[in-house]
PDB file of C-alpha atoms in Angstrom:
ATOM      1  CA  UNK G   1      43.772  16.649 129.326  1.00 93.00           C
ATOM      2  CA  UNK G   2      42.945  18.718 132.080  1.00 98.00           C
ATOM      3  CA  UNK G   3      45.017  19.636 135.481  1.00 98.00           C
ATOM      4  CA  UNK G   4      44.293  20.669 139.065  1.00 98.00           C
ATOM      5  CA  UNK G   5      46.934  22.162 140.225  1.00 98.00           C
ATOM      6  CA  UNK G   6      47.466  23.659 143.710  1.00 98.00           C
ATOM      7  CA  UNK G   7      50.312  24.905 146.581  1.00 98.00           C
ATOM      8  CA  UNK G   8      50.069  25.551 150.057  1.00 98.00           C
ATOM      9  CA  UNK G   9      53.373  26.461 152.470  1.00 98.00           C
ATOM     10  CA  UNK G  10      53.694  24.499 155.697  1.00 98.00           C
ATOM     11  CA  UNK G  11      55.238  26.204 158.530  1.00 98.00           C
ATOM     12  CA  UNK G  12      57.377  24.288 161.074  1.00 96.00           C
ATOM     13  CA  UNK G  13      57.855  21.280 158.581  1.00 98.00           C
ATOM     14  CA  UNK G  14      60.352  20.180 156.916  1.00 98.00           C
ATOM     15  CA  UNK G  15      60.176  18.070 153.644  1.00 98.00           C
ATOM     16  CA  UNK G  16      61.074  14.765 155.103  1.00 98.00           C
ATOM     17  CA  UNK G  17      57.775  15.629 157.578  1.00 98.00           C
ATOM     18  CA  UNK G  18      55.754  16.321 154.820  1.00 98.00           C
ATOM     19  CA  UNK G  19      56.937  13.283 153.120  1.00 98.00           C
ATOM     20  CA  UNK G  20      55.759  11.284 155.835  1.00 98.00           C
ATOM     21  CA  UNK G  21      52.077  12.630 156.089  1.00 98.00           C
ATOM     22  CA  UNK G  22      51.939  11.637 152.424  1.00 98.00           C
ATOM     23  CA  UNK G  23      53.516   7.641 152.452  1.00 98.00           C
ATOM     24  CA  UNK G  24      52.996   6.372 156.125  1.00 98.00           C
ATOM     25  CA  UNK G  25      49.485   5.124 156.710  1.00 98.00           C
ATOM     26  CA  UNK G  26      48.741   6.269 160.402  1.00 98.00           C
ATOM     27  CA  UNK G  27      49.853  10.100 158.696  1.00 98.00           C
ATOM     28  CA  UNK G  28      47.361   9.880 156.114  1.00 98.00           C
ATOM     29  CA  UNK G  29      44.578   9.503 158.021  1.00 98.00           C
ATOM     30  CA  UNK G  30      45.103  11.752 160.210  1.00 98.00           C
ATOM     31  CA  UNK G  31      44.692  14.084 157.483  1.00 98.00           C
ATOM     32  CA  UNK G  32      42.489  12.747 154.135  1.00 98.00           C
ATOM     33  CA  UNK G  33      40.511  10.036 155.773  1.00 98.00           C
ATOM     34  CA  UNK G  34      40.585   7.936 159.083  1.00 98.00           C
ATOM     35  CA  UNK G  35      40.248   4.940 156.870  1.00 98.00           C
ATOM     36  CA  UNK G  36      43.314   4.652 155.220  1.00 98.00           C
ATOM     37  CA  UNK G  37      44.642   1.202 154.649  1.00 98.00           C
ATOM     38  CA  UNK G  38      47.178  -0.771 152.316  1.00 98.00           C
ATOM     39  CA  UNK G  39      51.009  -0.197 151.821  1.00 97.00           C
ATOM     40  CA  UNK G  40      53.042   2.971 150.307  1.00 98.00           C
ATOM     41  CA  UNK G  41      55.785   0.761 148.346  1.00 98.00           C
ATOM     42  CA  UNK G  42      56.213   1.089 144.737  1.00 98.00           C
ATOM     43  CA  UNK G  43      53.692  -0.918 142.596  1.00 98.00           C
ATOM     44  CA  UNK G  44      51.464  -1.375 146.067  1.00 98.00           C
ATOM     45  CA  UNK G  45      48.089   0.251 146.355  1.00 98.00           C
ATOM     46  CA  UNK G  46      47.104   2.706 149.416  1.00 98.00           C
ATOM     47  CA  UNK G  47      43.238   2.494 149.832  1.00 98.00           C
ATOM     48  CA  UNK G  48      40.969   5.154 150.433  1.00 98.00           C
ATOM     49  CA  UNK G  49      37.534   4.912 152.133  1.00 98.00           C
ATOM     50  CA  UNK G  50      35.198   7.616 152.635  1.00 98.00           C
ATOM     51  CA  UNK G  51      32.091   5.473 154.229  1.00 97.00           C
ATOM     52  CA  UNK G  52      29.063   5.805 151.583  1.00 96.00           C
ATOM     53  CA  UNK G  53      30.654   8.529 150.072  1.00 96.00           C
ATOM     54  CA  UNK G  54      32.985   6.550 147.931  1.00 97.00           C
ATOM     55  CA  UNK G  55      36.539   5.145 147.483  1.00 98.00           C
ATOM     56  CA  UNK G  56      39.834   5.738 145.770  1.00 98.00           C
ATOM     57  CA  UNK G  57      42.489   2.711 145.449  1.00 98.00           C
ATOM     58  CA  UNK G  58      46.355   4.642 144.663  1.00 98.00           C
ATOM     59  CA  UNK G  59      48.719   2.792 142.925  1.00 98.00           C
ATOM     60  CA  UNK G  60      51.950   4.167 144.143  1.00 98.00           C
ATOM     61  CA  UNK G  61      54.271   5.010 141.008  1.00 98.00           C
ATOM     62  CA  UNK G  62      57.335   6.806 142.432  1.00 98.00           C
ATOM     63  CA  UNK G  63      58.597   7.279 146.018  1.00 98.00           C
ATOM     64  CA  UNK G  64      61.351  10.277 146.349  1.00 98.00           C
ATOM     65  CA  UNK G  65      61.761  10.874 150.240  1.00 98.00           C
ATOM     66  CA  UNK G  66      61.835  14.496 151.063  1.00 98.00           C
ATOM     67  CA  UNK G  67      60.607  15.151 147.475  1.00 98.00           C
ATOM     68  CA  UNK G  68      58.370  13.716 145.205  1.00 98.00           C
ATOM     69  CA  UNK G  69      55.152  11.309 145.549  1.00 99.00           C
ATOM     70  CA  UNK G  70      53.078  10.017 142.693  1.00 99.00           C
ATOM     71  CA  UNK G  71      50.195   8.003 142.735  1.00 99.00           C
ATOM     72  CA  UNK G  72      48.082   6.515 139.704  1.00 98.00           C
ATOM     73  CA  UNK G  73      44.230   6.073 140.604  1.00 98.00           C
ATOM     74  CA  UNK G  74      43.942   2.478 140.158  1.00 98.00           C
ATOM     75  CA  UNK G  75      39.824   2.353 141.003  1.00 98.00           C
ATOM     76  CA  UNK G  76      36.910   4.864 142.572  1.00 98.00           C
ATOM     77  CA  UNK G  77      34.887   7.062 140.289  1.00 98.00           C
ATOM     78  CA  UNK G  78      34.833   6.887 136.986  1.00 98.00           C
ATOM     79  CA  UNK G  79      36.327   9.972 136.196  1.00 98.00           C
ATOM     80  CA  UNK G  80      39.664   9.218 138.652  1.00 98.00           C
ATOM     81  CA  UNK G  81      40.766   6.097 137.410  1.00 98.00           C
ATOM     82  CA  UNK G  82      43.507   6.231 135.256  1.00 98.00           C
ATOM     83  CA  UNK G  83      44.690  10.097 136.764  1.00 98.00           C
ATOM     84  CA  UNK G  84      47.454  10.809 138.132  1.00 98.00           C
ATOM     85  CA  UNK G  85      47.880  12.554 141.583  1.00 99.00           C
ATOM     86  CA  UNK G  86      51.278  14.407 142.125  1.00 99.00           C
ATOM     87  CA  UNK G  87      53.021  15.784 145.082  1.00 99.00           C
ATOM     88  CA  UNK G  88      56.682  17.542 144.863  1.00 98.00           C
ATOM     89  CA  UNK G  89      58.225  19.248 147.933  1.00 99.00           C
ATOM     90  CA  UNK G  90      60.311  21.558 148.013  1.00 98.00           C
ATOM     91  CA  UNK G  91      62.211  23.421 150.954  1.00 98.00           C
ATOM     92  CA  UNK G  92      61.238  26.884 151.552  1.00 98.00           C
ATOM     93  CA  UNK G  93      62.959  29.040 155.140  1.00 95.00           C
ATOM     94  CA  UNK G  94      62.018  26.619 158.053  1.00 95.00           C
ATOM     95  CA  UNK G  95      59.177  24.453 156.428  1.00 98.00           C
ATOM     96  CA  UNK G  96      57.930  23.208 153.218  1.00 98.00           C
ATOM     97  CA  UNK G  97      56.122  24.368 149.654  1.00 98.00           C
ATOM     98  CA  UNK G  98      53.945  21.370 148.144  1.00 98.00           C
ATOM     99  CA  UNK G  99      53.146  21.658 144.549  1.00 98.00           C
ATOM    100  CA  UNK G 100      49.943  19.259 144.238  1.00 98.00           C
ATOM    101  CA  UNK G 101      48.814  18.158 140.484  1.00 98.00           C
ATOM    102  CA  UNK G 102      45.993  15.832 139.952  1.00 98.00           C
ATOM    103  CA  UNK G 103      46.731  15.515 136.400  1.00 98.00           C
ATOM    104  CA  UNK G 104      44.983  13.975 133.688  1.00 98.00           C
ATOM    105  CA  UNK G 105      41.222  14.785 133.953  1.00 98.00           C
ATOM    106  CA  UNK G 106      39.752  13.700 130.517  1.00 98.00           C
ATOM    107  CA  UNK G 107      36.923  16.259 130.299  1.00 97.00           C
ATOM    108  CA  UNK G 108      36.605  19.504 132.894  1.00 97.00           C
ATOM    109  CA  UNK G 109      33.018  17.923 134.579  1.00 97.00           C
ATOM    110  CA  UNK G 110      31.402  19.673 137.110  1.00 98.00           C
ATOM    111  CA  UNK G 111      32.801  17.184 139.195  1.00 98.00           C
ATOM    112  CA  UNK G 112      36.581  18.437 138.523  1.00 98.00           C
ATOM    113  CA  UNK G 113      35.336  21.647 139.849  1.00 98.00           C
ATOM    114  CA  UNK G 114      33.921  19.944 143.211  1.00 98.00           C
ATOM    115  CA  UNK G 115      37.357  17.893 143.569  1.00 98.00           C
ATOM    116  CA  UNK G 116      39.743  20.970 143.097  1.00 98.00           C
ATOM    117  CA  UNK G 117      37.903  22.803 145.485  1.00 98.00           C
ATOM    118  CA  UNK G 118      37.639  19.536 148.259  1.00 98.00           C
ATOM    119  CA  UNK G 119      41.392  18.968 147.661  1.00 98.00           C
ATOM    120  CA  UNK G 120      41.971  22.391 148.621  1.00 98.00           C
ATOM    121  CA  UNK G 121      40.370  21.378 151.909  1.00 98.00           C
ATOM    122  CA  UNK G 122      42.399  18.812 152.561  1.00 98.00           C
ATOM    123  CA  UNK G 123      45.674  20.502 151.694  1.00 98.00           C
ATOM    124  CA  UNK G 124      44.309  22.877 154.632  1.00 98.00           C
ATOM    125  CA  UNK G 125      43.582  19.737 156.886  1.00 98.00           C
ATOM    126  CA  UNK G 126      47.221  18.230 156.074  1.00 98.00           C
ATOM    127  CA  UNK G 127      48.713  21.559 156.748  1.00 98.00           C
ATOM    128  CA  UNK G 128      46.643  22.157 159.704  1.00 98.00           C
ATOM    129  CA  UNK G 129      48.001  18.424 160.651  1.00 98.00           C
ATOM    130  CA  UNK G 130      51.606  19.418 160.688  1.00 98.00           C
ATOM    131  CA  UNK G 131      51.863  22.702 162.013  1.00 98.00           C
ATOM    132  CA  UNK G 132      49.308  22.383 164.893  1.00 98.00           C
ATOM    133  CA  UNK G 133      48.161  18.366 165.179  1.00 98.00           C
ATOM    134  CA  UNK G 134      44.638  19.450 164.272  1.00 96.00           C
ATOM    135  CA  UNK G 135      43.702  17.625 160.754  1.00 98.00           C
ATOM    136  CA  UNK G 136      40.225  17.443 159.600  1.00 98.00           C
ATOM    137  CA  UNK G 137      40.116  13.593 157.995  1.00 98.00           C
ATOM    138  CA  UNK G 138      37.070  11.852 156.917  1.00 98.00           C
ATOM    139  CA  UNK G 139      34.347  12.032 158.543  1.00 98.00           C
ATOM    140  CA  UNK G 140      35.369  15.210 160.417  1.00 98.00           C
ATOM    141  CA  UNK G 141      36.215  17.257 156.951  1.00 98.00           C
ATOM    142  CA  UNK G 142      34.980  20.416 156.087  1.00 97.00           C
ATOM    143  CA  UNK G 143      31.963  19.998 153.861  1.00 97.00           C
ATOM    144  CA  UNK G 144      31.594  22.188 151.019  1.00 98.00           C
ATOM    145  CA  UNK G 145      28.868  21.654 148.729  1.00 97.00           C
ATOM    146  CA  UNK G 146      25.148  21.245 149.710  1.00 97.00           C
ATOM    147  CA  UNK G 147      25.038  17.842 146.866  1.00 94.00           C
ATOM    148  CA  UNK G 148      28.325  16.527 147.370  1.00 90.00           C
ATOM    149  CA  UNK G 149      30.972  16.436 149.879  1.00 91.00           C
TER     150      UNK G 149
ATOM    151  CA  UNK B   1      45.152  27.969 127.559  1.00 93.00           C
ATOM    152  CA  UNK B   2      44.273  26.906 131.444  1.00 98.00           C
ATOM    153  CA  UNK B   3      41.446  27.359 133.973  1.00 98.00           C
ATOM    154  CA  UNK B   4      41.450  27.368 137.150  1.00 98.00           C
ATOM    155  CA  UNK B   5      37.742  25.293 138.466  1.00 98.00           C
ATOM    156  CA  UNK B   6      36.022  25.157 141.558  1.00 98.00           C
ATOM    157  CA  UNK B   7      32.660  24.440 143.088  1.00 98.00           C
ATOM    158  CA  UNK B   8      31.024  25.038 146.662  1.00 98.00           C
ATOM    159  CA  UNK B   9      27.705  24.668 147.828  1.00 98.00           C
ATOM    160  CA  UNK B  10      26.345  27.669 150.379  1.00 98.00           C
ATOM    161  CA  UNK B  11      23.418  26.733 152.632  1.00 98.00           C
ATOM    162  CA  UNK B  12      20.834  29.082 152.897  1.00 96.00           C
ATOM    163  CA  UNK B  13      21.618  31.636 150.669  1.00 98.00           C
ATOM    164  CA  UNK B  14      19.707  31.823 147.476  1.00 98.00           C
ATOM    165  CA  UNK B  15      21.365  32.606 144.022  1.00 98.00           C
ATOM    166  CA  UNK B  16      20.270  36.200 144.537  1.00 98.00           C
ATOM    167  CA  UNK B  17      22.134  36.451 147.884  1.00 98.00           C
ATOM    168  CA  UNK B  18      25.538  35.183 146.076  1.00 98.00           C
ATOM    169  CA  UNK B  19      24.927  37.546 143.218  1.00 98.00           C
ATOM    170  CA  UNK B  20      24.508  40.237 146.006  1.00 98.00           C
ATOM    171  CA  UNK B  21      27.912  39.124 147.733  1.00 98.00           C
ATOM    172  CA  UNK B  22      29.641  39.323 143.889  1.00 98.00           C
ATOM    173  CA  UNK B  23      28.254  42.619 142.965  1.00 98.00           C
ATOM    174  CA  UNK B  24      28.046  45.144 145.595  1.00 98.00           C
ATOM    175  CA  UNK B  25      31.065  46.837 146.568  1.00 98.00           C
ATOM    176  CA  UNK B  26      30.401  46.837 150.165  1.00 98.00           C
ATOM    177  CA  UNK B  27      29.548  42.791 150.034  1.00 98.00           C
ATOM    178  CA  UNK B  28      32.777  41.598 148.021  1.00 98.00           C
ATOM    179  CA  UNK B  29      34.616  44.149 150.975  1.00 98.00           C
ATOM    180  CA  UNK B  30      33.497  41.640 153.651  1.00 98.00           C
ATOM    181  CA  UNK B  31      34.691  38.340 151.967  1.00 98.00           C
ATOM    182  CA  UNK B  32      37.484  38.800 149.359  1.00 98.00           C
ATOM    183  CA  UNK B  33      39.103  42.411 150.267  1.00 98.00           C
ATOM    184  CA  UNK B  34      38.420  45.379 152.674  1.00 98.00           C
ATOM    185  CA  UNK B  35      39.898  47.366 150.138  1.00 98.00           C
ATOM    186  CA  UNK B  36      37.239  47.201 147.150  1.00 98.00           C
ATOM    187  CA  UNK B  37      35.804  50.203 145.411  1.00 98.00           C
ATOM    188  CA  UNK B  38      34.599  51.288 142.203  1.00 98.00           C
ATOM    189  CA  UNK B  39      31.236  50.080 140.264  1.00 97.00           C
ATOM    190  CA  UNK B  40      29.795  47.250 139.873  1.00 98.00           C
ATOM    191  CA  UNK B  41      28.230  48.137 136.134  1.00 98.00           C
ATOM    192  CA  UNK B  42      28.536  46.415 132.767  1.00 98.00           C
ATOM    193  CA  UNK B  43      31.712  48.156 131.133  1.00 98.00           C
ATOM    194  CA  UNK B  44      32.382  49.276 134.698  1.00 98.00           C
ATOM    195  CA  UNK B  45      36.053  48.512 137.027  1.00 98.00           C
ATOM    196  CA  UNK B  46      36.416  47.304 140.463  1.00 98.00           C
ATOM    197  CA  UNK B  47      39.364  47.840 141.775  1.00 98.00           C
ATOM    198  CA  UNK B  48      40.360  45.121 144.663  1.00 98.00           C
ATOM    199  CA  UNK B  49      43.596  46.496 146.843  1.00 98.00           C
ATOM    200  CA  UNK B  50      45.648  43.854 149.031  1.00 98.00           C
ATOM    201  CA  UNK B  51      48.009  46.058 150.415  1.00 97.00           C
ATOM    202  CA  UNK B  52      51.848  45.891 149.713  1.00 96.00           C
ATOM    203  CA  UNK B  53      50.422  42.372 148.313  1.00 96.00           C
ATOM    204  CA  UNK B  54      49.178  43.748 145.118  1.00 97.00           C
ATOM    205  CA  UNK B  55      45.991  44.374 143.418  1.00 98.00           C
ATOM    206  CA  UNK B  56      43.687  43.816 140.431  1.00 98.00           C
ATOM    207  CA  UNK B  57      40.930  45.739 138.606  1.00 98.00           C
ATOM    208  CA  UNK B  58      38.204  44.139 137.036  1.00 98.00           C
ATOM    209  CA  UNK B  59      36.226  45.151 133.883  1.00 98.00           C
ATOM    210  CA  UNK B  60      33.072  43.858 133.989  1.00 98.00           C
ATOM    211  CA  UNK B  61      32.052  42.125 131.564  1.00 98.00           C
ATOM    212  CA  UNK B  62      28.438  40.521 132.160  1.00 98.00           C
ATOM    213  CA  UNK B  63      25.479  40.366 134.622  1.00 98.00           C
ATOM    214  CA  UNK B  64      23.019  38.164 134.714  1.00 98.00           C
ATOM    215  CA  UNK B  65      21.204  38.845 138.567  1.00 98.00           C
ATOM    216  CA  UNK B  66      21.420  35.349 140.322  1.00 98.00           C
ATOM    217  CA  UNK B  67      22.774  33.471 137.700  1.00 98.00           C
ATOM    218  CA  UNK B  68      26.313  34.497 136.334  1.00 98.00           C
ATOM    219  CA  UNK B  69      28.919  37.256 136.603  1.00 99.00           C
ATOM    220  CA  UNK B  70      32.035  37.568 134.622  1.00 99.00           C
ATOM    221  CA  UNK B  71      34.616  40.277 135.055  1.00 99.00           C
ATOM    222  CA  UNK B  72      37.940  40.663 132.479  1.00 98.00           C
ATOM    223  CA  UNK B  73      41.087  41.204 134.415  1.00 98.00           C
ATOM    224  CA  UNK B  74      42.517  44.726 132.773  1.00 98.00           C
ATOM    225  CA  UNK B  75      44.869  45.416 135.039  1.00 98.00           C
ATOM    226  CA  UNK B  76      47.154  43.222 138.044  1.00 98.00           C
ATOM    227  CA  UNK B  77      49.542  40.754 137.946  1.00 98.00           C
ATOM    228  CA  UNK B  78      50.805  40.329 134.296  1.00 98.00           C
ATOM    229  CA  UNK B  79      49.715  36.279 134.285  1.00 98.00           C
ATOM    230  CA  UNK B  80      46.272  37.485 135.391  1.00 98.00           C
ATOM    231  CA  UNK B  81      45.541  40.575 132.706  1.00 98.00           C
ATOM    232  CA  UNK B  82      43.284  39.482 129.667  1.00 98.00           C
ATOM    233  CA  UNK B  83      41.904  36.492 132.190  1.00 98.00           C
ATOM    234  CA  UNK B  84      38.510  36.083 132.771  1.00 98.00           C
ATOM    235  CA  UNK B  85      36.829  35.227 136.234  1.00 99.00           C
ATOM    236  CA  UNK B  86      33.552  33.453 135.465  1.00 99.00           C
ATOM    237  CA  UNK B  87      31.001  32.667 138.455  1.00 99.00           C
ATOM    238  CA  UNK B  88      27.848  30.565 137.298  1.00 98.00           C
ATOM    239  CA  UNK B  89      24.971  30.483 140.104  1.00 99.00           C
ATOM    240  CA  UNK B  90      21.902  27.925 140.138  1.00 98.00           C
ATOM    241  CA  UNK B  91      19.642  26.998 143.048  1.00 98.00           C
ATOM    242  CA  UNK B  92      20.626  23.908 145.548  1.00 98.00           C
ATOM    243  CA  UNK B  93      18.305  23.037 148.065  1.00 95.00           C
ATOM    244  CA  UNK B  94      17.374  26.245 150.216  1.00 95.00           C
ATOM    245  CA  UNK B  95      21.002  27.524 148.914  1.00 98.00           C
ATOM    246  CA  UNK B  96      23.227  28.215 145.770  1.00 98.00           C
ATOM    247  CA  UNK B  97      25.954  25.881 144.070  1.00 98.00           C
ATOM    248  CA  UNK B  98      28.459  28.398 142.711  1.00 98.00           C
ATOM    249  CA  UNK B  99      30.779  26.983 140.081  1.00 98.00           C
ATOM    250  CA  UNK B 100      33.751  29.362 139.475  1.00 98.00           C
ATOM    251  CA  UNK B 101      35.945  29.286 136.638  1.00 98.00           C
ATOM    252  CA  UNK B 102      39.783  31.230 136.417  1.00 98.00           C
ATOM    253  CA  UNK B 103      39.371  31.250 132.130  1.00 98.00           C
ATOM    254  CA  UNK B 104      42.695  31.654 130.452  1.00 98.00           C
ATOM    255  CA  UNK B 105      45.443  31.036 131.938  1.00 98.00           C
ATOM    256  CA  UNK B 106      48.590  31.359 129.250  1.00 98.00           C
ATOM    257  CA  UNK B 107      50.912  29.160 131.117  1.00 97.00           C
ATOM    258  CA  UNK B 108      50.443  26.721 134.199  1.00 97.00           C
ATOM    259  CA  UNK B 109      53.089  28.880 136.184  1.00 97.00           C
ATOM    260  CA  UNK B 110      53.425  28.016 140.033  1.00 98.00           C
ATOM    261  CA  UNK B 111      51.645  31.447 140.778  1.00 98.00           C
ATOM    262  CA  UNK B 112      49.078  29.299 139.369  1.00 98.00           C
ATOM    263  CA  UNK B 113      49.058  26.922 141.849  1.00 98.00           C
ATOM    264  CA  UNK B 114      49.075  29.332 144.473  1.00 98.00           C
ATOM    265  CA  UNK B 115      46.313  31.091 143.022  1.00 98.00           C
ATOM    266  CA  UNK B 116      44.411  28.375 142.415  1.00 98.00           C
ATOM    267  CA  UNK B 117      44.634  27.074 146.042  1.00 98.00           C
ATOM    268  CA  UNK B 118      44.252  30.832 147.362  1.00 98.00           C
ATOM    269  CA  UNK B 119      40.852  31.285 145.040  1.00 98.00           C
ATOM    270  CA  UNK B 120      39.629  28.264 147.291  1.00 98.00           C
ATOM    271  CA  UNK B 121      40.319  29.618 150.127  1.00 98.00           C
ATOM    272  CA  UNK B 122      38.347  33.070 149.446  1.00 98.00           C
ATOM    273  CA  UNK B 123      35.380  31.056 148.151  1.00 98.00           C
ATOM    274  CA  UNK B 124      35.462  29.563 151.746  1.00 98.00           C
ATOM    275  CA  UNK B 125      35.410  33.450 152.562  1.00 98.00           C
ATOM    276  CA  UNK B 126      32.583  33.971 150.648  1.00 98.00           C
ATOM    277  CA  UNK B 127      30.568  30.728 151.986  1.00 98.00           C
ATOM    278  CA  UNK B 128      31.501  31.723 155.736  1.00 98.00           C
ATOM    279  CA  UNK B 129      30.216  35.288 155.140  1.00 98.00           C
ATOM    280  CA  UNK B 130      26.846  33.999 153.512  1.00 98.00           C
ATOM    281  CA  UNK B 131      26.127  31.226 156.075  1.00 98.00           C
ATOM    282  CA  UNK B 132      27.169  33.511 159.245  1.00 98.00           C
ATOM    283  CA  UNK B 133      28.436  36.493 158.323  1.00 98.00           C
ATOM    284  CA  UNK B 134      32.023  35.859 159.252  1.00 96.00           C
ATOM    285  CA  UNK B 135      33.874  36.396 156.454  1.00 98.00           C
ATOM    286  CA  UNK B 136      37.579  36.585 156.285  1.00 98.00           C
ATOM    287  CA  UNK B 137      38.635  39.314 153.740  1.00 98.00           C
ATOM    288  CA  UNK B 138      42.178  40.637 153.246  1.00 98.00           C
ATOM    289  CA  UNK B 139      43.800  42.083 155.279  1.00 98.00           C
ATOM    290  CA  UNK B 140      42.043  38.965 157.694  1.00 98.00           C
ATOM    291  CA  UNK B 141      42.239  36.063 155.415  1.00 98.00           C
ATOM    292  CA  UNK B 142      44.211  32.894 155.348  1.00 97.00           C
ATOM    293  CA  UNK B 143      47.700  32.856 154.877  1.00 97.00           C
ATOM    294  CA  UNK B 144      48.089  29.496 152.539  1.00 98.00           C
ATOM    295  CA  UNK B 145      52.101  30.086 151.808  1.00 97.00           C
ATOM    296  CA  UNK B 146      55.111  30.551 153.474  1.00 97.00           C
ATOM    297  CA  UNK B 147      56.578  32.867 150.810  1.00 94.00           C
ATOM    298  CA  UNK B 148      53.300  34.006 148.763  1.00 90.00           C
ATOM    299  CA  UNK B 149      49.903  35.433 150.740  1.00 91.00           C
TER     300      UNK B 149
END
């Protein structure tokens, strides 16, 4: 199995905030896509829309406030479903440090190369979100390949 | 053993513009550091300064004009010596797809994380500087942490 694995710092936010952006439906899209829709309980599914582009449907396995979010990729592309996508938070002076893990990738495919890169992105839109208001959610997001997204 | 994967399309830059930007000394100044010197020759270091923040010198390892470089880390931060950074070019359009690989990671440490996240934000660097020539090398680029670079 096969990890991406990221961290960003988020100034002027503490855990609970960051907590929020990640299991209240208005804050997600205001940072991963504008068409965010479904409930963050346990065993309910958040879902994902990106237009043509595609879909992901999240299975939410474990709610920790101020700490921990998983989610299991219940449908979208092939190589998602069944993947795991992991959030911990962690205090750090006067804001936050989120350890991100989308764990679980059968095979390294070029694709797992596009998605680490394009969750980077949005780690810098949900950042950008809670330290200045400003996220970049689908369709606004910062496009990084020429083929894909 | 772990890798570190991304992927980003750059718009109107053909593989041997990207192979330019990863092989001359004064190109990789203007998107990764200011601080870069040394040769860009098979057996050859380059030696990339960031400051008080650290450095690493690269052995490189192959060329292959517009289609792949790969430098050995031989000297840096003790996870990164003995890694390999792999950069695979092919044409996309009227641009490049570069696919990048970290190879050989020991350990997924949280510097990996970090580094992970802070490799995408370079290769945005890199993009920027191709597509408008507005890179953002150290010491300009994008702080991702609160207590890391």
């Amino acid at each position: 199995m096969f990890d991406i694995l990221h961290r960003v710092g988020i100034h002027n936010a503490p855990p609970s905030s960051v907590y929020g952006a990640l299991t209240s439906i208005d804050k997600l899209s205001n940072w991963w896509t504008s068409d965010t829709t479904g409930r963050s309980e346990i065993g309910s599914v958040i879902k994902f829309r990106f237009g043509e582009r595609g879909f992901f449907d999240m299975k939410v396995l474990e709610l920790e406030p101020a700490k921990r979010v998983v989610w299991e990729v219940a449908d979208g592309p092939k190589e998602w479903i069944g993947t795991k996508v992991i959030w911990d938070l962690s205090p750090e002076g006067e804001g936050t440090t989120l350890r991100f893990k989308h764990q679980g990738w059968r095979e390294p495919v070029d694709f797992m190369n596009h998605c680490s890169t394009k969750w980077a992105s949005f780690l810098f839109s949900l950042k950008a979100q809670l330290e200045s208001g400003k996220g970049t959610p689908f369709p606004d997001d910062f496009l990084i390949s020429i083929d894909f997204d």
